[in-house]
Each structure stands twice: as C-alpha cells, then as structure tokens.
Amino acid sequence: MTYEAVRYEQDGAVARITLARPSVSNAIDFTTAVEFAGAVRRAASDEIRAVLISGDGKRFCSGGDLDSMAEADDPATYVHALATELDRALRDLSALRKPVICAVHGAVAGAGLGLVLSSDIVVAARSTKFLWAYAGVGLTPDCGVSYLLPRAVGQQRALDLALTGRVLSSDEASQWGLVAEVTDDGEHRERGSALAAHLARAPSYALAGAKRLIGSAWEVSREESSENEADTIAEAVTTDDAVALIAAFAGASRRG
C-alpha cells in the first residue's frame, strides 16, 4: 500500500503511525482514513509489540477535512463513508493486542478526539488544546466520540465540551482523565517514543490481557469480569515470560 497522508515506519518492535498532512493540520479526508486503516492493519503484525501515533506540523489533528466535505458531489454520502471508514480503523486500533501510545501537540479536535480516545496512553505537549469542534461547524460527533468520551471523563464533562465549545488545556485534559502525561512543548514525541520502546520490551501477554480486561469491563457484569480475570491469569501463568519472571522473583525472595 502506498502512503501519502499517513506515514508508517517500524523501529524495532515499535510501529510509528504519523498523520502527515501538516498543511491542513492533519485534517482527515477519506484517503487519510483508508491509509490510517492500512497502517493499523500492518501494526497488528506479531512482530510489533507497541504502537506510537503522532502528527506532523503544528497541530496533531484538526478533525475531519471540511474542504473535502464541501467539495463532495454528495456530501451526505461522502461524510457517511468517511465516518464509517475512520471509525472502523479506530475500533481496530483499540482492539490491537498491544499498547497504543498517542503523542499529541498543538490541537486535538473533532475526529482527533476519537483517535485519542481509541489509544491506551496519551502524552500531550503542554500547550496542546482539546476541543469538541463539531458544533462549531454544525456537525454531530463521529468516530465513537459520543460513546467513548463520557466513559473517559463522565457525562457532565462530556456534555460541557459538546454543548459549550469549551477548550481544554493539556493540564485540564490530564485532570479530566483524557491525558496520562503532560510534557514540555517539543518533548511529547520523544517521551512517547521512550514509552513505546519500554512497553515493547514488557511481557506482551500480560499487557494485552490487562488491556482487554479493562476495556471489556464496561460491557460485562462484575461476576463475568472476575471469571474473565481468572481465566486470563490462569493462562498467563503458563507463558514463557511469566514462568521466567516468577522463577526469578521467587529465587530472589528465597535469597533474602
């Protein structure tokens, strides 16, 4: 697959997916959505153990590409196809059995929020702004934002963003639970890279299992969640990583 709007690179066991349309603040048109979906499929390879997502230019992502919507012969059909393609890619991203780190800067708006919400750990440069943006151009949310945002920050805060046009600073986004870590400007990508490299060296089954269990806990009962935990840890204890790590820990405990 040829990539123009999205850049895919492999650095050891880390896949780097970069939004590469800086001239339009990495706005997402249909081509970008298709390329992003292709990059996510590549990152599903077993040789990839962590994924880092970032954006070129001054802003991480300004949301959907409004010019492409306005220029479409049939805007409704085009926007439906764009929203469906990008949402499918984001659901695939969220379902990856490996950590997904998103390093953001500048602005995160509209569908960019969907990308952030579909990642596991978000690192933000201090000057980053987070905004809903849909209502400002007369649109409603897509890309799972209406589903994921209330789960991340609570319904009242989600409605505050959606209805008032409020803009969050990176520190506020951290306090609300949208962001895991805030860095000085210009250091977000380096921190994201270091975090991805660290997680790529961690026990892969343990990380994938924790990610799956936490994500599925929203949809199942307490009893079902506990059963899933017991089944998963029983399988985890037989993996090569766990066998070696438990033996090393037990040996150290016996020595002292």
XYZ file of C-alpha atoms in Angstrom:
256
model
C 0.000 0.000 0.000
C 1.261 3.474 -0.919
C 1.076 6.009 1.910
C 0.876 9.756 1.284
C -1.357 11.180 4.024
C -0.144 8.763 6.701
C 3.428 7.606 7.331
C 4.134 4.099 8.624
C 7.563 3.221 9.991
C 8.866 0.295 12.007
C 11.511 0.896 14.666
C 12.416 -2.498 16.099
C 9.228 -3.812 17.692
C 7.530 -0.375 17.636
C 5.223 0.740 14.820
C 5.150 4.500 14.266
C 1.998 5.826 12.602
C 2.197 9.531 11.752
C -0.524 11.782 10.387
C 1.323 13.520 7.560
C -0.847 16.344 6.205
C 0.649 19.277 8.118
C -0.537 21.885 5.594
C -4.149 21.190 6.644
C -3.416 20.482 10.331
C -3.669 16.745 9.625
C -7.365 17.001 8.819
C -8.738 13.597 7.872
C -10.272 13.047 4.444
C -11.320 9.682 3.010
C -7.854 8.921 1.629
C -6.308 9.597 5.041
C -8.861 7.328 6.701
C -8.102 4.498 4.264
C -4.350 4.895 4.735
C -4.714 5.024 8.507
C -6.744 1.822 8.416
C -3.993 0.178 6.368
C -1.346 1.308 8.845
C -3.335 -0.148 11.748
C -3.589 -3.477 9.928
C 0.181 -3.502 9.477
C 0.671 -2.742 13.160
C -1.349 -5.861 14.031
C 1.642 -7.992 12.965
C 3.046 -10.226 15.689
C 6.479 -8.623 15.305
C 5.026 -5.311 16.505
C 4.752 -5.051 20.295
C 3.798 -1.366 20.729
C 2.379 1.425 18.553
C 3.147 5.153 18.634
C 0.800 7.631 16.948
C 1.739 11.261 16.345
C 1.226 14.073 13.850
C 3.466 16.271 11.685
C 3.363 20.063 11.690
C 1.910 22.497 14.208
C -1.195 20.507 15.218
C -1.857 16.859 15.922
C -5.269 16.702 14.232
C -7.929 19.299 13.465
C -10.633 16.675 12.845
C -12.406 15.860 9.601
C -11.351 17.615 6.402
C -14.111 20.189 5.852
C -12.861 21.111 2.377
C -13.287 17.536 1.186
C -16.821 17.520 2.599
C -17.748 20.795 0.902
C -16.303 19.655 -2.436
C -18.046 16.274 -2.486
C -20.760 15.775 -5.122
C -22.928 14.156 -2.465
C -21.760 15.436 0.940
C -24.042 13.149 2.972
C -22.806 10.005 1.213
C -19.193 11.151 1.432
C -19.349 12.016 5.136
C -21.088 8.728 5.930
C -18.359 6.804 4.113
C -15.605 8.843 5.801
C -17.072 8.408 9.290
C -17.608 4.677 8.750
C -14.103 4.045 7.395
C -12.347 6.035 10.107
C -14.468 4.564 12.901
C -13.670 1.044 11.697
C -9.955 1.903 11.748
C -10.199 3.348 15.262
C -12.043 0.296 16.549
C -9.316 -1.878 15.037
C -6.720 0.356 16.712
C -8.418 -0.011 20.081
C -8.601 -3.787 19.627
C -4.878 -4.239 18.941
C -3.367 -6.725 21.395
C -0.525 -4.371 22.230
C -0.151 -0.920 23.847
C -1.039 2.122 21.726
C 0.605 5.402 22.743
C -0.634 8.675 21.273
C 1.691 11.706 21.441
C -0.222 14.926 20.720
C 0.556 18.608 20.373
C -0.953 21.856 19.130
C -4.624 20.978 18.837
C -6.800 17.894 19.137
C -10.259 18.478 17.710
C -13.250 16.542 16.414
C -12.198 13.195 15.000
C -8.796 13.804 16.601
C -10.541 13.242 19.932
C -11.701 9.893 18.601
C -8.107 8.959 17.884
C -7.004 9.985 21.369
C -9.899 8.106 22.984
C -9.065 4.968 20.989
C -5.468 4.936 22.268
C -4.290 3.431 25.543
C -1.887 6.084 26.852
C -1.891 9.733 25.749
C 1.106 12.043 26.155
C 0.446 15.724 25.458
C 2.721 18.696 24.930
C 1.870 21.366 27.484
C 0.425 23.897 25.015
C -1.983 21.377 23.452
C -5.652 22.376 23.266
C -8.503 19.856 23.250
C -11.883 20.793 21.805
C -15.110 19.224 20.579
C -15.274 21.348 17.403
C -18.241 19.545 15.811
C -20.961 22.004 16.801
C -18.851 24.944 15.621
C -19.385 23.788 12.029
C -22.907 22.457 12.552
C -21.941 18.798 12.828
C -22.531 15.984 15.291
C -19.852 13.602 16.643
C -18.486 10.570 14.840
C -15.643 8.056 15.304
C -17.037 6.806 18.611
C -16.578 10.144 20.370
C -20.122 10.197 21.833
C -19.581 6.653 23.146
C -16.016 6.949 24.419
C -15.850 10.480 25.810
C -18.450 10.058 28.612
C -16.684 6.846 29.649
C -13.383 8.713 29.856
C -14.470 11.933 31.585
C -18.067 11.394 32.756
C -21.340 12.503 31.173
C -21.468 16.016 32.636
C -17.986 16.904 31.441
C -18.644 15.333 28.039
C -21.790 17.438 27.668
C -19.878 20.523 28.790
C -17.397 20.019 25.948
C -20.105 19.150 23.429
C -22.542 21.952 24.152
C -20.485 24.947 25.280
C -17.492 24.880 22.955
C -15.151 24.750 25.933
C -11.448 24.375 25.120
C -9.357 22.260 27.489
C -5.701 22.882 28.206
C -3.416 19.881 28.466
C -3.359 20.210 32.247
C -7.169 20.242 32.361
C -7.274 17.263 29.987
C -4.965 15.444 32.374
C -7.170 16.300 35.364
C -10.232 15.093 33.455
C -8.598 11.776 32.501
C -8.105 12.374 28.776
C -4.318 12.519 29.089
C -1.920 10.352 31.089
C 1.115 12.634 30.988
C 1.953 16.237 30.068
C 5.418 17.155 28.805
C 7.159 20.388 27.956
C 6.499 21.541 24.400
C 8.620 19.709 21.872
C 9.225 16.730 24.157
C 5.957 14.842 23.684
C 7.122 12.722 20.758
C 10.410 11.801 22.455
C 8.535 10.811 25.621
C 6.033 8.818 23.564
C 8.879 7.035 21.775
C 10.570 6.155 25.061
C 7.318 4.866 26.485
C 6.597 2.776 23.382
C 10.096 1.287 23.453
C 9.722 0.452 27.149
C 6.351 -1.234 26.651
C 7.624 -3.143 23.620
C 10.079 -4.887 25.966
C 7.428 -5.784 28.545
C 5.640 -9.179 28.739
C 3.275 -8.960 25.777
C 0.602 -11.379 27.016
C 0.348 -9.563 30.343
C -0.116 -6.160 28.691
C -2.576 -7.439 26.094
C -4.572 -9.247 28.758
C -4.752 -6.222 31.041
C -5.824 -4.032 28.129
C -8.568 -6.467 27.102
C -9.861 -6.996 30.637
C -10.045 -3.279 31.450
C -11.715 -2.478 28.123
C -14.309 -5.258 28.376
C -15.180 -4.452 31.991
C -17.506 -1.666 30.786
C -19.712 -4.182 28.996
C -19.938 -7.150 31.397
C -21.111 -7.817 34.937
C -18.805 -7.899 37.950
C -19.113 -11.688 38.011
C -18.288 -12.054 34.298
C -15.316 -9.737 34.711
C -13.992 -11.844 37.579
C -14.387 -15.029 35.533
C -12.516 -13.408 32.650
C -9.751 -12.370 35.041
C -9.408 -15.877 36.471
C -9.300 -17.475 33.003
C -6.751 -14.959 31.767
C -4.374 -15.147 34.724
C -4.509 -18.947 34.592
C -3.309 -18.802 31.001
C -0.819 -16.017 31.756
C 0.988 -18.064 34.404
C 1.958 -20.627 31.740
C 3.558 -18.128 29.343
C 7.322 -18.062 28.925
C 7.541 -14.516 30.272
C 5.616 -15.333 33.451
C 7.451 -18.593 34.087
C 10.830 -16.852 33.884
C 9.810 -13.761 35.846
C 8.088 -15.695 38.634
C 11.071 -18.036 38.962
C 13.445 -15.064 39.185
C 11.265 -13.315 41.774
C 10.864 -16.476 43.847
C 14.618 -17.089 43.751
C 15.335 -13.555 44.901
C 12.812 -13.888 47.751
C 14.425 -17.086 48.970
C 17.850 -15.450 48.948
C 16.874 -12.620 51.021
